[in-house]
PDB file of N, CA and C in Angstrom:
ATOM      1  N   MET A 121     -23.668-168.156 -65.231  1.00  0.00           N
ATOM      2  CA  MET A 121     -22.820-167.681 -64.179  1.00  0.00           C
ATOM      3  C   MET A 121     -21.693-168.680 -63.977  1.00  0.00           C
ATOM      4  N   LYS A 122     -20.513-168.157 -63.756  1.00  0.00           N
ATOM      5  CA  LYS A 122     -19.381-169.033 -63.513  1.00  0.00           C
ATOM      6  C   LYS A 122     -18.651-168.548 -62.266  1.00  0.00           C
ATOM      7  N   GLY A 123     -17.779-169.378 -61.749  1.00  0.00           N
ATOM      8  CA  GLY A 123     -16.946-168.952 -60.651  1.00  0.00           C
ATOM      9  C   GLY A 123     -17.363-169.409 -59.272  1.00  0.00           C
ATOM     10  N   TRP A 124     -18.469-170.122 -59.171  1.00  0.00           N
ATOM     11  CA  TRP A 124     -18.953-170.521 -57.862  1.00  0.00           C
ATOM     12  C   TRP A 124     -18.003-171.450 -57.127  1.00  0.00           C
ATOM     13  N   PHE A 125     -17.263-172.240 -57.858  1.00  0.00           N
ATOM     14  CA  PHE A 125     -16.520-173.316 -57.220  1.00  0.00           C
ATOM     15  C   PHE A 125     -15.027-173.041 -57.096  1.00  0.00           C
ATOM     16  N   LEU A 126     -14.610-171.833 -57.352  1.00  0.00           N
ATOM     17  CA  LEU A 126     -13.193-171.506 -57.340  1.00  0.00           C
ATOM     18  C   LEU A 126     -12.522-171.888 -56.023  1.00  0.00           C
ATOM     19  N   ALA A 127     -13.103-171.521 -54.905  1.00  0.00           N
ATOM     20  CA  ALA A 127     -12.474-171.799 -53.614  1.00  0.00           C
ATOM     21  C   ALA A 127     -12.416-173.294 -53.331  1.00  0.00           C
ATOM     22  N   PHE A 128     -13.367-174.034 -53.858  1.00  0.00           N
ATOM     23  CA  PHE A 128     -13.401-175.467 -53.603  1.00  0.00           C
ATOM     24  C   PHE A 128     -12.421-176.229 -54.483  1.00  0.00           C
ATOM     25  N   ARG A 129     -12.206-175.750 -55.700  1.00  0.00           N
ATOM     26  CA  ARG A 129     -11.375-176.481 -56.646  1.00  0.00           C
ATOM     27  C   ARG A 129      -9.895-176.212 -56.459  1.00  0.00           C
ATOM     28  N   ALA A 130      -9.528-175.018 -56.046  1.00  0.00           N
ATOM     29  CA  ALA A 130      -8.118-174.631 -56.003  1.00  0.00           C
ATOM     30  C   ALA A 130      -7.436-175.252 -54.795  1.00  0.00           C
ATOM     31  N   ARG A 131      -6.936-176.436 -54.981  1.00  0.00           N
ATOM     32  CA  ARG A 131      -6.290-177.165 -53.882  1.00  0.00           C
ATOM     33  C   ARG A 131      -4.769-177.064 -53.940  1.00  0.00           C
ATOM     34  N   GLY A 132      -4.232-176.455 -55.010  1.00  0.00           N
ATOM     35  CA  GLY A 132      -2.790-176.420 -55.201  1.00  0.00           C
ATOM     36  C   GLY A 132      -2.126-175.158 -54.695  1.00  0.00           C
ATOM     37  N   GLY A 133      -2.790-174.388 -53.868  1.00  0.00           N
ATOM     38  CA  GLY A 133      -2.185-173.194 -53.312  1.00  0.00           C
ATOM     39  C   GLY A 133      -2.555-171.929 -54.067  1.00  0.00           C
ATOM     40  N   LEU A 134      -1.925-170.848 -53.674  1.00  0.00           N
ATOM     41  CA  LEU A 134      -2.249-169.527 -54.200  1.00  0.00           C
ATOM     42  C   LEU A 134      -2.004-169.418 -55.700  1.00  0.00           C
ATOM     43  N   GLU A 135      -0.916-169.983 -56.179  1.00  0.00           N
ATOM     44  CA  GLU A 135      -0.610-169.890 -57.607  1.00  0.00           C
ATOM     45  C   GLU A 135      -1.723-170.521 -58.448  1.00  0.00           C
ATOM     46  N   GLU A 136      -2.199-171.674 -58.037  1.00  0.00           N
ATOM     47  CA  GLU A 136      -3.291-172.331 -58.771  1.00  0.00           C
ATOM     48  C   GLU A 136      -4.578-171.530 -58.647  1.00  0.00           C
ATOM     49  N   LEU A 137      -4.843-170.990 -57.462  1.00  0.00           N
ATOM     50  CA  LEU A 137      -6.037-170.174 -57.249  1.00  0.00           C
ATOM     51  C   LEU A 137      -6.037-168.967 -58.182  1.00  0.00           C
ATOM     52  N   LEU A 138      -4.918-168.274 -58.281  1.00  0.00           N
ATOM     53  CA  LEU A 138      -4.830-167.100 -59.143  1.00  0.00           C
ATOM     54  C   LEU A 138      -4.994-167.475 -60.617  1.00  0.00           C
ATOM     55  N   LYS A 139      -4.432-168.592 -61.009  1.00  0.00           N
ATOM     56  CA  LYS A 139      -4.560-169.060 -62.391  1.00  0.00           C
ATOM     57  C   LYS A 139      -6.028-169.365 -62.713  1.00  0.00           C
ATOM     58  N   GLU A 140      -6.711-170.048 -61.804  1.00  0.00           N
ATOM     59  CA  GLU A 140      -8.123-170.358 -62.034  1.00  0.00           C
ATOM     60  C   GLU A 140      -8.972-169.096 -62.023  1.00  0.00           C
ATOM     61  N   ALA A 141      -8.652-168.155 -61.156  1.00  0.00           N
ATOM     62  CA  ALA A 141      -9.406-166.898 -61.101  1.00  0.00           C
ATOM     63  C   ALA A 141      -9.263-166.143 -62.425  1.00  0.00           C
ATOM     64  N   GLU A 142      -8.076-166.125 -62.976  1.00  0.00           N
ATOM     65  CA  GLU A 142      -7.843-165.462 -64.257  1.00  0.00           C
ATOM     66  C   GLU A 142      -8.639-166.140 -65.367  1.00  0.00           C
ATOM     67  N   GLU A 143      -8.673-167.459 -65.369  1.00  0.00           N
ATOM     68  CA  GLU A 143      -9.436-168.199 -66.387  1.00  0.00           C
ATOM     69  C   GLU A 143     -10.929-167.923 -66.264  1.00  0.00           C
ATOM     70  N   LEU A 144     -11.435-167.865 -65.029  1.00  0.00           N
ATOM     71  CA  LEU A 144     -12.855-167.601 -64.827  1.00  0.00           C
ATOM     72  C   LEU A 144     -13.244-166.187 -65.250  1.00  0.00           C
ATOM     73  N   ALA A 145     -12.345-165.239 -65.037  1.00  0.00           N
ATOM     74  CA  ALA A 145     -12.644-163.840 -65.351  1.00  0.00           C
ATOM     75  C   ALA A 145     -12.564-163.545 -66.846  1.00  0.00           C
ATOM     76  N   ARG A 146     -11.864-164.396 -67.582  1.00  0.00           N
ATOM     77  CA  ARG A 146     -11.720-164.180 -69.017  1.00  0.00           C
ATOM     78  C   ARG A 146     -13.099-164.192 -69.666  1.00  0.00           C
ATOM     79  N   GLY A 147     -13.438-163.118 -70.333  1.00  0.00           N
ATOM     80  CA  GLY A 147     -14.722-163.016 -71.011  1.00  0.00           C
ATOM     81  C   GLY A 147     -15.854-162.488 -70.144  1.00  0.00           C
ATOM     82  N   ALA A 148     -15.628-162.368 -68.851  1.00  0.00           N
ATOM     83  CA  ALA A 148     -16.673-161.854 -67.964  1.00  0.00           C
ATOM     84  C   ALA A 148     -16.774-160.338 -68.111  1.00  0.00           C
ATOM     85  N   ARG A 149     -17.989-159.832 -67.938  1.00  0.00           N
ATOM     86  CA  ARG A 149     -18.209-158.387 -68.004  1.00  0.00           C
ATOM     87  C   ARG A 149     -18.690-157.815 -66.677  1.00  0.00           C
ATOM     88  N   SER A 150     -19.210-158.688 -65.795  1.00  0.00           N
ATOM     89  CA  SER A 150     -19.763-158.168 -64.546  1.00  0.00           C
ATOM     90  C   SER A 150     -19.527-159.146 -63.410  1.00  0.00           C
ATOM     91  N   ALA A 151     -19.520-158.593 -62.211  1.00  0.00           N
ATOM     92  CA  ALA A 151     -19.324-159.418 -61.016  1.00  0.00           C
ATOM     93  C   ALA A 151     -20.142-158.842 -59.866  1.00  0.00           C
ATOM     94  N   LEU A 152     -20.532-159.725 -58.975  1.00  0.00           N
ATOM     95  CA  LEU A 152     -21.218-159.338 -57.747  1.00  0.00           C
ATOM     96  C   LEU A 152     -20.383-159.865 -56.593  1.00  0.00           C
ATOM     97  N   ILE A 153     -20.026-158.975 -55.669  1.00  0.00           N
ATOM     98  CA  ILE A 153     -19.270-159.359 -54.485  1.00  0.00           C
ATOM     99  C   ILE A 153     -20.208-159.268 -53.290  1.00  0.00           C
ATOM    100  N   ILE A 154     -20.357-160.378 -52.591  1.00  0.00           N
ATOM    101  CA  ILE A 154     -21.199-160.427 -51.399  1.00  0.00           C
ATOM    102  C   ILE A 154     -20.274-160.627 -50.211  1.00  0.00           C
ATOM    103  N   HIS A 155     -20.329-159.708 -49.268  1.00  0.00           N
ATOM    104  CA  HIS A 155     -19.401-159.753 -48.141  1.00  0.00           C
ATOM    105  C   HIS A 155     -20.124-159.461 -46.837  1.00  0.00           C
ATOM    106  N   ASP A 156     -19.473-159.805 -45.733  1.00  0.00           N
ATOM    107  CA  ASP A 156     -20.077-159.520 -44.442  1.00  0.00           C
ATOM    108  C   ASP A 156     -19.705-158.113 -43.995  1.00  0.00           C
ATOM    109  N   ASP A 157     -20.232-157.703 -42.846  1.00  0.00           N
ATOM    110  CA  ASP A 157     -20.054-156.332 -42.381  1.00  0.00           C
ATOM    111  C   ASP A 157     -18.918-156.168 -41.372  1.00  0.00           C
ATOM    112  N   GLU A 158     -18.077-157.178 -41.258  1.00  0.00           N
ATOM    113  CA  GLU A 158     -16.904-157.061 -40.387  1.00  0.00           C
ATOM    114  C   GLU A 158     -15.714-156.593 -41.221  1.00  0.00           C
ATOM    115  N   ILE A 159     -14.685-156.103 -40.548  1.00  0.00           N
ATOM    116  CA  ILE A 159     -13.583-155.441 -41.241  1.00  0.00           C
ATOM    117  C   ILE A 159     -12.884-156.332 -42.258  1.00  0.00           C
ATOM    118  N   ASP A 160     -12.712-157.618 -41.973  1.00  0.00           N
ATOM    119  CA  ASP A 160     -12.020-158.477 -42.932  1.00  0.00           C
ATOM    120  C   ASP A 160     -12.829-158.672 -44.206  1.00  0.00           C
ATOM    121  N   GLY A 161     -14.134-158.849 -44.070  1.00  0.00           N
ATOM    122  CA  GLY A 161     -14.986-158.999 -45.252  1.00  0.00           C
ATOM    123  C   GLY A 161     -15.055-157.720 -46.071  1.00  0.00           C
ATOM    124  N   VAL A 162     -15.149-156.570 -45.394  1.00  0.00           N
ATOM    125  CA  VAL A 162     -15.207-155.279 -46.083  1.00  0.00           C
ATOM    126  C   VAL A 162     -13.895-155.007 -46.822  1.00  0.00           C
ATOM    127  N   CYS A 163     -12.765-155.251 -46.157  1.00  0.00           N
ATOM    128  CA  CYS A 163     -11.459-155.011 -46.788  1.00  0.00           C
ATOM    129  C   CYS A 163     -11.249-155.931 -47.981  1.00  0.00           C
ATOM    130  N   PHE A 164     -11.584-157.209 -47.832  1.00  0.00           N
ATOM    131  CA  PHE A 164     -11.395-158.131 -48.947  1.00  0.00           C
ATOM    132  C   PHE A 164     -12.302-157.749 -50.114  1.00  0.00           C
ATOM    133  N   ALA A 165     -13.525-157.324 -49.808  1.00  0.00           N
ATOM    134  CA  ALA A 165     -14.440-156.894 -50.871  1.00  0.00           C
ATOM    135  C   ALA A 165     -13.886-155.665 -51.591  1.00  0.00           C
ATOM    136  N   ALA A 166     -13.309-154.719 -50.844  1.00  0.00           N
ATOM    137  CA  ALA A 166     -12.739-153.521 -51.463  1.00  0.00           C
ATOM    138  C   ALA A 166     -11.569-153.875 -52.370  1.00  0.00           C
ATOM    139  N   LEU A 167     -10.674-154.731 -51.889  1.00  0.00           N
ATOM    140  CA  LEU A 167      -9.527-155.135 -52.704  1.00  0.00           C
ATOM    141  C   LEU A 167      -9.964-155.905 -53.947  1.00  0.00           C
ATOM    142  N   THR A 168     -10.938-156.780 -53.773  1.00  0.00           N
ATOM    143  CA  THR A 168     -11.448-157.555 -54.903  1.00  0.00           C
ATOM    144  C   THR A 168     -12.117-156.638 -55.916  1.00  0.00           C
ATOM    145  N   SER A 169     -12.867-155.645 -55.433  1.00  0.00           N
ATOM    146  CA  SER A 169     -13.511-154.674 -56.328  1.00  0.00           C
ATOM    147  C   SER A 169     -12.484-153.921 -57.159  1.00  0.00           C
ATOM    148  N   ILE A 170     -11.430-153.464 -56.506  1.00  0.00           N
ATOM    149  CA  ILE A 170     -10.380-152.719 -57.218  1.00  0.00           C
ATOM    150  C   ILE A 170      -9.772-153.590 -58.309  1.00  0.00           C
ATOM    151  N   ALA A 171      -9.470-154.831 -57.972  1.00  0.00           N
ATOM    152  CA  ALA A 171      -8.861-155.738 -58.955  1.00  0.00           C
ATOM    153  C   ALA A 171      -9.794-155.989 -60.137  1.00  0.00           C
ATOM    154  N   LEU A 172     -11.054-156.262 -59.846  1.00  0.00           N
ATOM    155  CA  LEU A 172     -12.002-156.555 -60.925  1.00  0.00           C
ATOM    156  C   LEU A 172     -12.289-155.328 -61.779  1.00  0.00           C
ATOM    157  N   GLU A 173     -12.434-154.170 -61.133  1.00  0.00           N
ATOM    158  CA  GLU A 173     -12.690-152.941 -61.884  1.00  0.00           C
ATOM    159  C   GLU A 173     -11.495-152.578 -62.761  1.00  0.00           C
ATOM    160  N   SER A 174     -10.286-152.805 -62.259  1.00  0.00           N
ATOM    161  CA  SER A 174      -9.107-152.507 -63.076  1.00  0.00           C
ATOM    162  C   SER A 174      -8.996-153.469 -64.260  1.00  0.00           C
ATOM    163  N   ALA A 175      -9.649-154.623 -64.158  1.00  0.00           N
ATOM    164  CA  ALA A 175      -9.696-155.573 -65.276  1.00  0.00           C
ATOM    165  C   ALA A 175     -10.841-155.259 -66.228  1.00  0.00           C
ATOM    166  N   GLY A 176     -11.604-154.197 -65.928  1.00  0.00           N
ATOM    167  CA  GLY A 176     -12.667-153.760 -66.822  1.00  0.00           C
ATOM    168  C   GLY A 176     -14.052-154.293 -66.517  1.00  0.00           C
ATOM    169  N   LEU A 177     -14.225-154.978 -65.389  1.00  0.00           N
ATOM    170  CA  LEU A 177     -15.535-155.520 -65.049  1.00  0.00           C
ATOM    171  C   LEU A 177     -16.387-154.480 -64.314  1.00  0.00           C
ATOM    172  N   ARG A 178     -17.684-154.554 -64.538  1.00  0.00           N
ATOM    173  CA  ARG A 178     -18.640-153.774 -63.762  1.00  0.00           C
ATOM    174  C   ARG A 178     -18.885-154.566 -62.484  1.00  0.00           C
ATOM    175  N   VAL A 179     -18.738-153.925 -61.330  1.00  0.00           N
ATOM    176  CA  VAL A 179     -18.789-154.640 -60.058  1.00  0.00           C
ATOM    177  C   VAL A 179     -19.909-154.090 -59.175  1.00  0.00           C
ATOM    178  N   GLY A 180     -20.738-154.996 -58.683  1.00  0.00           N
ATOM    179  CA  GLY A 180     -21.738-154.651 -57.680  1.00  0.00           C
ATOM    180  C   GLY A 180     -21.332-155.273 -56.352  1.00  0.00           C
ATOM    181  N   ARG A 181     -21.759-154.658 -55.264  1.00  0.00           N
ATOM    182  CA  ARG A 181     -21.412-155.169 -53.936  1.00  0.00           C
ATOM    183  C   ARG A 181     -22.657-155.223 -53.072  1.00  0.00           C
ATOM    184  N   ALA A 182     -22.694-156.236 -52.210  1.00  0.00           N
ATOM    185  CA  ALA A 182     -23.773-156.363 -51.239  1.00  0.00           C
ATOM    186  C   ALA A 182     -23.155-156.710 -49.886  1.00  0.00           C
ATOM    187  N   CYS A 183     -23.436-155.891 -48.885  1.00  0.00           N
ATOM    188  CA  CYS A 183     -22.919-156.111 -47.538  1.00  0.00           C
ATOM    189  C   CYS A 183     -24.038-156.698 -46.683  1.00  0.00           C
ATOM    190  N   LEU A 184     -23.766-157.853 -46.090  1.00  0.00           N
ATOM    191  CA  LEU A 184     -24.767-158.548 -45.293  1.00  0.00           C
ATOM    192  C   LEU A 184     -24.238-158.836 -43.896  1.00  0.00           C
ATOM    193  N   ASP A 185     -25.129-158.891 -42.949  1.00  0.00           N
ATOM    194  CA  ASP A 185     -24.752-159.334 -41.608  1.00  0.00           C
ATOM    195  C   ASP A 185     -24.409-160.815 -41.646  1.00  0.00           C
ATOM    196  N   LYS A 186     -25.230-161.568 -42.367  1.00  0.00           N
ATOM    197  CA  LYS A 186     -24.957-162.978 -42.627  1.00  0.00           C
ATOM    198  C   LYS A 186     -25.780-163.386 -43.839  1.00  0.00           C
ATOM    199  N   LEU A 187     -25.405-164.465 -44.446  1.00  0.00           N
ATOM    200  CA  LEU A 187     -26.094-164.919 -45.642  1.00  0.00           C
ATOM    201  C   LEU A 187     -27.268-165.799 -45.246  1.00  0.00           C
ATOM    202  N   PHE A 188     -28.454-165.278 -45.438  1.00  0.00           N
ATOM    203  CA  PHE A 188     -29.666-166.022 -45.121  1.00  0.00           C
ATOM    204  C   PHE A 188     -30.037-166.927 -46.293  1.00  0.00           C
ATOM    205  N   PRO A 189     -30.474-168.149 -46.019  1.00  0.00           N
ATOM    206  CA  PRO A 189     -30.829-169.078 -47.101  1.00  0.00           C
ATOM    207  C   PRO A 189     -31.869-168.504 -48.068  1.00  0.00           C
ATOM    208  N   GLU A 190     -32.756-167.646 -47.587  1.00  0.00           N
ATOM    209  CA  GLU A 190     -33.786-167.050 -48.453  1.00  0.00           C
ATOM    210  C   GLU A 190     -33.186-166.152 -49.531  1.00  0.00           C
ATOM    211  N   LEU A 191     -31.986-165.666 -49.299  1.00  0.00           N
ATOM    212  CA  LEU A 191     -31.336-164.794 -50.269  1.00  0.00           C
ATOM    213  C   LEU A 191     -30.645-165.554 -51.387  1.00  0.00           C
ATOM    214  N   LEU A 192     -30.376-166.822 -51.187  1.00  0.00           N
ATOM    215  CA  LEU A 192     -29.602-167.583 -52.172  1.00  0.00           C
ATOM    216  C   LEU A 192     -30.241-167.641 -53.554  1.00  0.00           C
ATOM    217  N   PRO A 193     -31.543-167.894 -53.684  1.00  0.00           N
ATOM    218  CA  PRO A 193     -32.121-167.907 -55.036  1.00  0.00           C
ATOM    219  C   PRO A 193     -31.940-166.575 -55.764  1.00  0.00           C
ATOM    220  N   VAL A 194     -32.043-165.477 -55.047  1.00  0.00           N
ATOM    221  CA  VAL A 194     -31.837-164.160 -55.652  1.00  0.00           C
ATOM    222  C   VAL A 194     -30.383-164.012 -56.085  1.00  0.00           C
ATOM    223  N   THR A 195     -29.474-164.440 -55.225  1.00  0.00           N
ATOM    224  CA  THR A 195     -28.048-164.354 -55.522  1.00  0.00           C
ATOM    225  C   THR A 195     -27.699-165.193 -56.742  1.00  0.00           C
ATOM    226  N   TYR A 196     -28.168-166.417 -56.779  1.00  0.00           N
ATOM    227  CA  TYR A 196     -27.835-167.316 -57.880  1.00  0.00           C
ATOM    228  C   TYR A 196     -28.414-166.848 -59.215  1.00  0.00           C
ATOM    229  N   SER A 197     -29.477-166.074 -59.185  1.00  0.00           N
ATOM    230  CA  SER A 197     -30.094-165.602 -60.425  1.00  0.00           C
ATOM    231  C   SER A 197     -29.827-164.117 -60.653  1.00  0.00           C
ATOM    232  N   SER A 198     -28.741-163.593 -60.115  1.00  0.00           N
ATOM    233  CA  SER A 198     -28.456-162.164 -60.198  1.00  0.00           C
ATOM    234  C   SER A 198     -28.146-161.691 -61.613  1.00  0.00           C
ATOM    235  N   GLY A 199     -27.739-162.607 -62.479  1.00  0.00           N
ATOM    236  CA  GLY A 199     -27.396-162.226 -63.844  1.00  0.00           C
ATOM    237  C   GLY A 199     -25.955-161.785 -64.014  1.00  0.00           C
ATOM    238  N   GLU A 200     -25.196-161.750 -62.942  1.00  0.00           N
ATOM    239  CA  GLU A 200     -23.785-161.379 -63.038  1.00  0.00           C
ATOM    240  C   GLU A 200     -22.987-162.567 -63.581  1.00  0.00           C
ATOM    241  N   ASP A 201     -21.910-162.272 -64.278  1.00  0.00           N
ATOM    242  CA  ASP A 201     -21.068-163.339 -64.819  1.00  0.00           C
ATOM    243  C   ASP A 201     -20.333-164.087 -63.716  1.00  0.00           C
ATOM    244  N   ILE A 202     -19.914-163.357 -62.690  1.00  0.00           N
ATOM    245  CA  ILE A 202     -19.167-163.942 -61.582  1.00  0.00           C
ATOM    246  C   ILE A 202     -19.791-163.468 -60.275  1.00  0.00           C
ATOM    247  N   VAL A 203     -19.965-164.379 -59.338  1.00  0.00           N
ATOM    248  CA  VAL A 203     -20.426-164.032 -57.994  1.00  0.00           C
ATOM    249  C   VAL A 203     -19.361-164.500 -57.012  1.00  0.00           C
ATOM    250  N   ILE A 204     -18.936-163.590 -56.146  1.00  0.00           N
ATOM    251  CA  ILE A 204     -17.873-163.887 -55.189  1.00  0.00           C
ATOM    252  C   ILE A 204     -18.391-163.646 -53.783  1.00  0.00           C
ATOM    253  N   PHE A 205     -18.247-164.651 -52.931  1.00  0.00           N
ATOM    254  CA  PHE A 205     -18.535-164.493 -51.508  1.00  0.00           C
ATOM    255  C   PHE A 205     -17.209-164.211 -50.807  1.00  0.00           C
ATOM    256  N   THR A 206     -17.153-163.145 -50.029  1.00  0.00           N
ATOM    257  CA  THR A 206     -15.942-162.893 -49.244  1.00  0.00           C
ATOM    258  C   THR A 206     -16.281-163.002 -47.774  1.00  0.00           C
ATOM    259  N   ASP A 207     -15.651-163.928 -47.136  1.00  0.00           N
ATOM    260  CA  ASP A 207     -15.741-164.119 -45.691  1.00  0.00           C
ATOM    261  C   ASP A 207     -17.116-164.586 -45.232  1.00  0.00           C
ATOM    262  N   LEU A 208     -17.914-165.105 -46.130  1.00  0.00           N
ATOM    263  CA  LEU A 208     -19.190-165.711 -45.749  1.00  0.00           C
ATOM    264  C   LEU A 208     -19.718-166.535 -46.899  1.00  0.00           C
ATOM    265  N   GLY A 209     -20.622-167.403 -46.588  1.00  0.00           N
ATOM    266  CA  GLY A 209     -21.363-168.060 -47.632  1.00  0.00           C
ATOM    267  C   GLY A 209     -20.811-169.320 -48.243  1.00  0.00           C
ATOM    268  N   SER A 210     -19.563-169.666 -47.998  1.00  0.00           N
ATOM    269  CA  SER A 210     -19.037-170.851 -48.686  1.00  0.00           C
ATOM    270  C   SER A 210     -19.778-172.114 -48.301  1.00  0.00           C
ATOM    271  N   ALA A 211     -20.338-172.143 -47.119  1.00  0.00           N
ATOM    272  CA  ALA A 211     -21.099-173.326 -46.712  1.00  0.00           C
ATOM    273  C   ALA A 211     -22.396-173.445 -47.499  1.00  0.00           C
ATOM    274  N   HIS A 212     -22.844-172.345 -48.128  1.00  0.00           N
ATOM    275  CA  HIS A 212     -24.105-172.346 -48.860  1.00  0.00           C
ATOM    276  C   HIS A 212     -23.935-172.507 -50.364  1.00  0.00           C
ATOM    277  N   ALA A 213     -22.702-172.464 -50.850  1.00  0.00           N
ATOM    278  CA  ALA A 213     -22.469-172.567 -52.287  1.00  0.00           C
ATOM    279  C   ALA A 213     -22.735-173.990 -52.756  1.00  0.00           C
ATOM    280  N   PRO A 214     -23.345-174.134 -53.949  1.00  0.00           N
ATOM    281  CA  PRO A 214     -23.556-175.496 -54.459  1.00  0.00           C
ATOM    282  C   PRO A 214     -22.222-176.147 -54.754  1.00  0.00           C
ATOM    283  N   ARG A 215     -22.122-177.436 -54.504  1.00  0.00           N
ATOM    284  CA  ARG A 215     -20.859-178.144 -54.735  1.00  0.00           C
ATOM    285  C   ARG A 215     -20.916-178.985 -55.970  1.00  0.00           C
TER     286      ARG A 215
END
């Protein structure tokens, strides 16, 4: 699995973030988007899904009230090439 550290590494602004996202997606076939149930998380997950699907990736989505620590082992072993947290979970990502 790749892509866990994108938000942490991209310190040079949006242009660098987009460049790193493109590099991470190269060669990927699947992605899992984990988002919260508030409007900003749902909207970002929808936009991210559209972008990834248009790039040819198979995309799964999981909507959570909040990210419980018990779910992390399942998330980390999901088998998806890329896992994206939208509007939650960054405090739980390995650094």
